[in-house]
C-alpha positions as CSV (number, residue, x, y, z in Angstrom):
1,M,0.0,0.0,0.0
2,R,1.3,3.4,-0.9
3,A,1.5,6.3,1.6
4,F,-1.4,8.6,1.7
5,A,-2.6,11.7,3.7
6,Y,-5.5,11.2,6.1
7,T,-8.2,13.8,7.1
8,R,-11.1,13.2,9.5
9,A,-13.8,15.4,8.2
10,T,-15.9,17.1,11.0
11,D,-18.8,18.4,8.8
12,V,-20.3,17.7,5.5
13,A,-19.2,20.9,3.8
14,A,-15.6,20.4,4.8
15,A,-15.7,16.8,3.5
16,A,-17.1,17.9,0.2
17,V,-14.3,20.5,-0.2
18,A,-11.6,17.9,0.6
19,G,-13.2,15.5,-1.9
20,H,-13.3,18.2,-4.6
21,D,-9.6,18.8,-4.1
22,G,-8.8,15.2,-4.9
23,G,-9.5,13.4,-1.6
24,R,-11.2,10.0,-1.7
25,F,-14.0,9.4,0.8
26,I,-13.7,6.5,3.1
27,G,-16.4,5.0,5.4
28,G,-16.1,1.3,6.3
29,G,-13.3,0.8,3.7
30,T,-14.3,-2.8,3.0
31,N,-13.7,-2.3,-0.7
32,L,-11.3,0.6,-1.0
33,L,-8.7,-0.7,1.5
34,D,-8.6,-4.1,-0.3
35,L,-7.9,-2.3,-3.6
36,M,-5.3,-0.1,-2.0
37,K,-3.4,-3.1,-0.6
38,L,-3.2,-4.5,-4.1
39,Q,-2.3,-1.0,-5.5
40,V,-5.2,-1.2,-7.8
41,E,-6.3,2.0,-6.1
42,T,-3.6,4.5,-5.1
43,P,-5.3,7.6,-3.6
44,A,-3.0,10.3,-2.2
45,H,-5.6,11.5,0.3
46,L,-8.3,9.8,2.2
47,V,-11.2,11.7,3.8
48,D,-12.8,9.9,6.7
49,V,-16.6,10.6,6.5
50,N,-17.6,8.5,9.6
51,H,-18.1,11.5,11.9
52,L,-20.6,13.6,10.0
53,G,-23.8,12.6,11.8
54,T,-25.0,10.6,8.8
55,D,-25.4,7.3,10.8
56,G,-29.2,7.6,11.6
57,I,-32.4,6.1,10.2
58,E,-35.5,8.2,10.5
59,P,-39.0,8.4,9.1
60,F,-39.3,10.5,5.9
61,E,-42.5,11.2,3.9
62,G,-44.1,7.9,4.8
63,G,-40.8,6.0,4.1
64,L,-37.3,6.2,5.5
65,R,-34.2,8.4,5.3
66,I,-31.1,6.2,5.7
67,G,-27.9,7.9,6.6
68,A,-24.9,7.3,4.4
69,A,-22.8,6.0,7.3
70,V,-25.4,3.5,8.5
71,R,-23.8,0.1,8.7
72,N,-25.2,-2.7,6.7
73,S,-25.8,-4.9,9.7
74,D,-27.7,-2.1,11.5
75,L,-29.9,-1.4,8.5
76,A,-30.7,-5.1,8.0
77,A,-31.7,-5.3,11.7
78,H,-33.7,-2.1,11.9
79,K,-37.3,-2.8,13.0
80,V,-39.0,-0.8,10.2
81,V,-36.8,-2.3,7.5
82,R,-37.5,-5.8,8.7
83,E,-41.3,-5.2,8.8
84,R,-41.9,-2.9,5.8
85,Y,-38.8,-3.4,3.5
86,Q,-38.1,-7.1,3.9
87,V,-36.5,-7.3,0.4
88,L,-33.9,-4.9,1.6
89,S,-33.2,-6.7,4.9
90,R,-32.9,-10.0,3.1
91,A,-30.6,-8.6,0.4
92,L,-28.3,-7.1,3.0
93,L,-28.1,-10.3,5.0
94,S,-27.2,-12.3,1.9
95,G,-24.2,-10.0,1.2
96,A,-20.6,-10.5,2.4
97,S,-19.9,-11.8,5.9
98,A,-21.2,-10.6,9.3
99,Q,-17.9,-9.0,10.0
100,L,-18.0,-7.0,6.7
101,R,-21.6,-6.0,7.2
102,N,-20.6,-4.6,10.6
103,K,-18.2,-2.2,8.8
104,A,-19.7,-1.6,5.4
105,T,-21.8,1.6,5.0
106,T,-24.9,2.4,3.0
107,A,-23.1,4.9,0.7
108,G,-20.0,2.7,0.3
109,N,-22.1,-0.3,-0.6
110,L,-23.8,1.7,-3.4
111,L,-20.5,3.0,-4.7
112,Q,-18.3,-0.1,-4.4
113,R,-16.3,-0.7,-7.6
114,T,-17.8,-2.7,-10.4
115,R,-15.2,-5.4,-10.8
116,C,-14.0,-8.8,-11.7
117,Y,-10.9,-10.9,-11.2
118,Y,-9.0,-9.2,-14.1
119,F,-9.6,-5.9,-12.4
120,Y,-7.7,-7.2,-9.4
121,D,-4.9,-8.7,-11.4
122,T,-2.5,-5.9,-12.3
123,A,-0.7,-8.2,-14.7
124,K,-3.8,-8.4,-16.9
125,P,-5.2,-5.7,-19.2
126,C,-8.3,-4.0,-17.8
127,N,-9.9,-0.9,-19.2
128,K,-11.5,-0.1,-15.8
129,R,-8.1,-0.1,-14.1
130,D,-6.0,1.3,-17.0
131,P,-8.2,3.0,-19.7
132,G,-7.3,1.8,-23.2
133,A,-5.5,-1.3,-22.0
134,G,-8.2,-3.7,-23.2
135,C,-10.6,-6.1,-21.5
136,A,-9.1,-9.5,-20.7
137,A,-12.5,-10.9,-19.8
138,L,-14.0,-10.6,-23.3
139,D,-11.9,-13.6,-24.6
140,G,-10.9,-14.9,-21.2
141,F,-12.6,-16.6,-18.3
142,N,-15.9,-14.7,-18.1
143,R,-18.2,-17.0,-16.2
144,V,-19.3,-14.4,-13.7
145,H,-19.6,-11.5,-16.1
146,A,-22.5,-9.4,-17.5
147,I,-25.0,-10.4,-20.1
148,L,-26.8,-7.1,-19.9
149,G,-25.5,-3.5,-20.2
150,G,-21.9,-4.4,-20.9
151,S,-19.8,-3.1,-23.8
152,A,-16.8,-4.0,-26.0
153,H,-14.7,-2.3,-23.3
154,C,-16.0,-4.0,-20.1
155,I,-18.4,-6.7,-19.0
156,A,-17.8,-6.6,-15.2
157,T,-20.9,-6.7,-12.9
158,H,-21.9,-4.6,-10.0
159,P,-21.6,-6.7,-6.9
160,S,-24.0,-5.1,-4.4
161,D,-27.0,-7.0,-3.1
162,M,-28.3,-3.9,-1.2
163,A,-28.4,-1.8,-4.4
164,V,-30.5,-4.3,-6.2
165,A,-33.1,-4.1,-3.4
166,M,-32.9,-0.3,-3.4
167,R,-33.5,-0.3,-7.1
168,V,-36.7,-2.3,-6.9
169,L,-37.9,0.0,-4.1
170,D,-37.3,3.1,-6.2
171,A,-34.9,4.6,-3.7
172,R,-33.4,8.1,-4.2
173,V,-29.9,9.1,-3.3
174,E,-29.4,12.4,-1.5
175,T,-26.1,14.1,-2.0
176,T,-24.6,17.5,-1.0
177,A,-25.8,18.8,-4.3
178,R,-29.0,17.1,-5.3
179,V,-31.4,14.2,-5.0
180,I,-30.9,11.4,-7.7
181,P,-33.1,8.4,-8.6
182,I,-30.9,5.4,-7.8
183,D,-30.9,4.2,-11.4
184,E,-29.3,7.6,-12.5
185,I,-26.4,7.3,-10.1
186,Y,-24.7,4.5,-12.1
187,A,-23.0,4.9,-15.5
188,L,-22.9,2.0,-17.9
189,P,-19.3,1.2,-19.2
190,G,-19.7,2.2,-22.8
191,A,-16.2,3.3,-24.0
192,T,-15.3,4.7,-20.5
193,P,-15.7,1.8,-18.0
194,H,-13.4,3.6,-15.5
195,I,-16.3,6.1,-14.9
196,E,-18.8,4.1,-12.9
197,N,-21.1,6.8,-11.5
198,T,-22.5,10.2,-12.3
199,L,-21.3,12.0,-9.1
200,A,-19.2,15.1,-9.5
201,P,-15.8,15.5,-7.8
202,G,-16.5,16.2,-4.1
203,E,-20.2,15.3,-4.3
204,L,-20.9,13.3,-1.2
205,I,-23.8,11.0,-0.5
206,T,-25.5,12.0,2.7
207,S,-28.5,9.6,2.7
208,V,-30.8,7.3,0.8
209,L,-34.5,8.0,0.7
210,L,-36.9,5.1,0.6
211,P,-40.5,5.8,-0.4
212,P,-43.4,4.0,1.3
213,P,-43.2,0.3,0.3
214,P,-45.2,-0.8,-2.7
215,S,-48.1,-3.3,-2.3
216,G,-47.3,-6.9,-2.8
217,R,-45.0,-9.6,-1.5
218,Q,-41.3,-8.8,-1.3
219,I,-38.8,-11.4,-2.3
220,Y,-35.0,-11.5,-2.6
221,R,-33.4,-14.6,-4.2
222,K,-29.7,-14.9,-4.7
223,V,-28.1,-17.7,-6.7
224,R,-24.3,-18.1,-6.1
225,D,-21.6,-20.7,-6.1
226,R,-21.5,-21.2,-2.3
227,A,-23.9,-20.5,0.5
228,S,-22.2,-17.4,1.9
229,Y,-19.6,-14.8,1.2
230,A,-20.0,-15.0,-2.6
231,F,-21.2,-12.5,-5.2
232,A,-24.4,-13.4,-7.1
233,L,-24.3,-15.2,-10.4
234,V,-27.9,-14.0,-10.6
235,S,-30.0,-12.3,-8.0
236,A,-33.5,-11.0,-8.1
237,A,-35.3,-8.5,-5.9
238,A,-39.0,-8.5,-6.5
239,V,-42.2,-6.9,-5.3
240,I,-45.2,-8.8,-6.7
241,D,-48.9,-8.2,-6.0
242,I,-51.0,-11.3,-7.0
243,S,-54.8,-11.6,-6.6
244,G,-57.0,-14.3,-7.9
245,G,-54.1,-15.9,-9.8
246,K,-53.4,-12.7,-11.8
247,I,-50.5,-10.3,-11.3
248,R,-51.8,-6.9,-10.4
249,D,-48.4,-5.3,-10.3
250,A,-44.8,-6.5,-10.3
251,R,-41.3,-5.1,-10.1
252,F,-38.1,-6.9,-10.6
253,A,-34.5,-5.7,-10.2
254,F,-31.5,-8.0,-10.9
255,G,-27.9,-8.4,-9.8
256,G,-25.0,-10.5,-11.1
257,V,-26.0,-9.8,-14.8
258,A,-25.1,-6.2,-15.4
259,P,-22.7,-3.4,-14.5
260,M,-25.5,-1.8,-12.4
261,P,-28.6,-3.0,-10.6
262,W,-30.7,-3.9,-13.6
263,R,-34.4,-3.2,-14.1
264,N,-36.5,-3.2,-17.3
265,E,-39.8,-1.4,-16.6
266,A,-41.1,-1.9,-20.1
267,A,-40.8,-5.7,-19.6
268,E,-42.5,-5.4,-16.2
269,A,-45.5,-3.8,-17.9
270,L,-46.0,-7.2,-19.7
271,L,-46.7,-8.8,-16.3
272,R,-49.5,-6.6,-15.2
273,D,-53.0,-8.3,-15.4
274,A,-51.3,-11.5,-16.7
275,P,-51.8,-14.9,-15.1
276,A,-49.1,-15.9,-12.6
277,N,-47.7,-18.8,-14.5
278,D,-44.7,-20.0,-16.5
279,A,-45.9,-18.7,-19.8
280,T,-46.1,-15.2,-18.4
281,A,-42.6,-15.6,-16.9
282,E,-41.3,-16.6,-20.4
283,T,-42.9,-13.6,-22.0
284,F,-41.2,-11.4,-19.4
285,C,-37.9,-13.1,-19.8
286,D,-38.0,-12.8,-23.6
287,A,-38.4,-9.1,-23.3
288,L,-35.8,-8.8,-20.5
289,L,-33.2,-10.7,-22.4
290,A,-33.9,-9.3,-25.9
291,E,-30.7,-7.3,-26.0
292,A,-28.6,-9.6,-23.8
293,V,-25.2,-10.8,-25.0
294,G,-23.3,-13.9,-23.8
295,H,-19.6,-14.3,-24.0
296,G,-19.2,-18.1,-23.9
297,G,-18.4,-18.7,-20.3
298,N,-21.4,-16.8,-19.0
299,D,-24.0,-18.1,-21.5
300,F,-25.5,-20.2,-18.7
301,K,-26.9,-17.0,-17.1
302,F,-29.6,-16.8,-19.8
303,S,-31.3,-20.0,-18.5
304,L,-30.3,-19.4,-14.9
305,L,-32.0,-16.0,-15.0
306,R,-35.1,-17.6,-16.5
307,R,-35.2,-20.2,-13.8
308,T,-34.7,-17.6,-11.1
309,I,-37.6,-15.5,-12.3
310,K,-39.9,-18.5,-12.5
311,A,-38.9,-19.5,-8.9
312,V,-39.7,-16.0,-7.7
313,L,-43.1,-15.9,-9.4
314,T,-43.9,-19.3,-8.0
315,Q,-42.9,-18.2,-4.5
316,A,-45.0,-15.0,-4.8
317,A,-48.1,-17.0,-5.8
318,T,-47.9,-19.5,-2.9
């Protein structure tokens, strides 16, 4: 790890100034410190944002305001989250390990690097780590990589479970400058995969705003190689309202398949007023996967995603 300067910010305004001047914000450090040890990330200045009073959870317009520094374990265990936002609590508990959840923050989880094993390996080309170097995953071992939203420059996936649940709940992200719908905070790789979000230099996340929970059953299903401490091959966060065997409304967000939490609201519209059966699921999957691209090693995700969606619909209907 290279030497760096350290500042403990005492107020939000001072933190934003330090960030604008080239400092990197650090909360729990569960992603950033790992990357610094490998010298994948080499920030010259870290700005500690753990002491800004952003570690609370409070009611907000019928929903919740979740402070940026709230730890993942505290958010998952919060009474209102467990009772009204079960999809979020379950997503959080499926991520990482208990020790990491005790350190990881809400803002840090949202902004963790989209990455793969080639990103970590400094001996391999990676456009995300070294723009213009190439993407080793395209013709390499790409089993865990994206089938949606990728580009000829990067097919890494966003690893957050929490963000997938936040996306299905239509969360908004509050910063020092504005309030942003969660889907607008992420940038698809295109030709610039090293740019992963739309935040300006020094723009600091202060909270996440959850609206009142939508009607319906909330489900989080994560398919992975082992039972714990593994990123999703495919994950689905869903809120599904079924009555009389018909789907009145349905929302789906997905992880493990794209560079950001993935949602297709046009495909969701095909579920409304349709019977809750496999034929409806197939119609939804066809629309969802219409522009999906496999790269050989990850082609199995097409069928895995379909099976996951069918399992979620079956669970919602029982």
